PDB file of C-alpha atoms in Angstrom:
ATOM      1  CA  MET A 150     -10.367  57.442 -76.248  1.00  0.00           C
ATOM      2  CA  ALA A 151     -10.855  54.624 -73.719  1.00  0.00           C
ATOM      3  CA  GLU A 152     -14.451  55.638 -72.990  1.00  0.00           C
ATOM      4  CA  ASP A 153     -15.364  54.665 -76.587  1.00  0.00           C
ATOM      5  CA  ARG A 154     -15.096  51.024 -75.494  1.00  0.00           C
ATOM      6  CA  PHE A 155     -17.933  51.588 -73.019  1.00  0.00           C
ATOM      7  CA  SER A 156     -20.688  51.341 -75.617  1.00  0.00           C
ATOM      8  CA  GLN A 157     -23.408  49.863 -73.407  1.00  0.00           C
ATOM      9  CA  THR A 158     -25.054  50.666 -70.093  1.00  0.00           C
ATOM     10  CA  ILE A 159     -25.784  48.215 -67.294  1.00  0.00           C
ATOM     11  CA  GLU A 160     -27.649  48.597 -64.021  1.00  0.00           C
ATOM     12  CA  VAL A 161     -26.043  47.397 -60.788  1.00  0.00           C
ATOM     13  CA  ARG A 162     -27.704  47.949 -57.404  1.00  0.00           C
ATOM     14  CA  GLY A 163     -30.161  50.388 -58.964  1.00  0.00           C
ATOM     15  CA  GLU A 164     -27.480  52.599 -60.577  1.00  0.00           C
ATOM     16  CA  SER A 165     -26.556  52.831 -64.274  1.00  0.00           C
ATOM     17  CA  TYR A 166     -22.938  52.471 -65.406  1.00  0.00           C
ATOM     18  CA  ASP A 167     -21.185  52.682 -68.784  1.00  0.00           C
ATOM     19  CA  PHE A 168     -20.130  49.152 -69.752  1.00  0.00           C
ATOM     20  CA  ASP A 169     -17.506  47.564 -72.016  1.00  0.00           C
ATOM     21  CA  PRO A 170     -19.088  44.256 -73.118  1.00  0.00           C
ATOM     22  CA  GLU A 171     -15.865  42.796 -74.540  1.00  0.00           C
ATOM     23  CA  ALA A 172     -13.798  43.293 -71.375  1.00  0.00           C
ATOM     24  CA  GLU A 173     -16.831  42.904 -69.067  1.00  0.00           C
ATOM     25  CA  THR A 174     -15.868  46.072 -67.165  1.00  0.00           C
ATOM     26  CA  ALA A 175     -17.884  49.074 -66.012  1.00  0.00           C
ATOM     27  CA  LEU A 176     -16.848  52.665 -65.321  1.00  0.00           C
ATOM     28  CA  VAL A 177     -17.573  53.221 -61.630  1.00  0.00           C
ATOM     29  CA  PRO A 178     -16.893  56.487 -59.779  1.00  0.00           C
ATOM     30  CA  CYS A 179     -14.976  56.436 -56.500  1.00  0.00           C
ATOM     31  CA  GLU A 180     -17.296  57.388 -53.636  1.00  0.00           C
ATOM     32  CA  GLN A 181     -14.550  59.619 -52.176  1.00  0.00           C
ATOM     33  CA  CYS A 182     -12.927  61.474 -55.087  1.00  0.00           C
ATOM     34  CA  GLY A 183     -15.274  60.720 -58.018  1.00  0.00           C
ATOM     35  CA  HIS A 184     -12.508  59.321 -60.253  1.00  0.00           C
ATOM     36  CA  MET A 185     -13.900  56.859 -62.826  1.00  0.00           C
ATOM     37  CA  ASN A 186     -12.437  53.377 -62.321  1.00  0.00           C
ATOM     38  CA  GLU A 187     -12.641  50.377 -64.650  1.00  0.00           C
ATOM     39  CA  VAL A 188     -14.185  47.664 -62.488  1.00  0.00           C
ATOM     40  CA  ALA A 189     -14.538  44.015 -63.534  1.00  0.00           C
ATOM     41  CA  CYS A 190     -18.103  42.704 -63.612  1.00  0.00           C
ATOM     42  CA  GLN A 191     -19.499  39.201 -63.330  1.00  0.00           C
ATOM     43  CA  ARG A 192     -22.771  37.737 -64.553  1.00  0.00           C
ATOM     44  CA  GLN A 193     -25.018  36.666 -61.706  1.00  0.00           C
ATOM     45  CA  ASP A 194     -28.693  35.675 -61.758  1.00  0.00           C
ATOM     46  CA  GLY A 195     -29.223  37.093 -65.245  1.00  0.00           C
ATOM     47  CA  GLY A 196     -27.659  40.481 -64.460  1.00  0.00           C
ATOM     48  CA  TRP A 197     -24.290  42.029 -63.732  1.00  0.00           C
ATOM     49  CA  VAL A 198     -22.555  42.570 -60.388  1.00  0.00           C
ATOM     50  CA  PHE A 199     -19.239  44.015 -59.257  1.00  0.00           C
ATOM     51  CA  TYR A 200     -17.610  43.995 -55.887  1.00  0.00           C
ATOM     52  CA  SER A 201     -15.474  46.298 -53.765  1.00  0.00           C
ATOM     53  CA  PHE A 202     -12.497  48.006 -55.372  1.00  0.00           C
ATOM     54  CA  SER A 203      -9.689  50.397 -54.481  1.00  0.00           C
ATOM     55  CA  CYS A 204      -9.655  53.670 -56.387  1.00  0.00           C
ATOM     56  CA  GLU A 205      -6.715  53.924 -58.773  1.00  0.00           C
ATOM     57  CA  ASN A 206      -6.546  57.677 -58.106  1.00  0.00           C
ATOM     58  CA  CYS A 207      -6.844  58.148 -54.324  1.00  0.00           C
ATOM     59  CA  GLY A 208      -6.620  54.571 -53.001  1.00  0.00           C
ATOM     60  CA  HIS A 209     -10.004  54.732 -51.215  1.00  0.00           C
ATOM     61  CA  PHE A 210     -11.576  51.282 -50.740  1.00  0.00           C
ATOM     62  CA  ASN A 211     -15.112  51.413 -52.186  1.00  0.00           C
ATOM     63  CA  THR A 212     -17.328  48.825 -50.475  1.00  0.00           C
ATOM     64  CA  PHE A 213     -20.916  49.684 -51.552  1.00  0.00           C
ATOM     65  CA  ASP A 214     -22.328  49.010 -48.087  1.00  0.00           C
TER      66      ASP A 214
END
């Protein structure tokens, strides 16, 4: 199961996300349909960040504004 790779948890913008440390990706739900997307993360100022993404299920552009 793919979710087995997500063995850690990180906090981004005050929310917790399952995290794959090897691929540096987090499971992030789409704000429209709730589908869990694998989103690339980057280290920044000692923590993790990710940016906008399009949902692989419904195509909604998630901006986090």
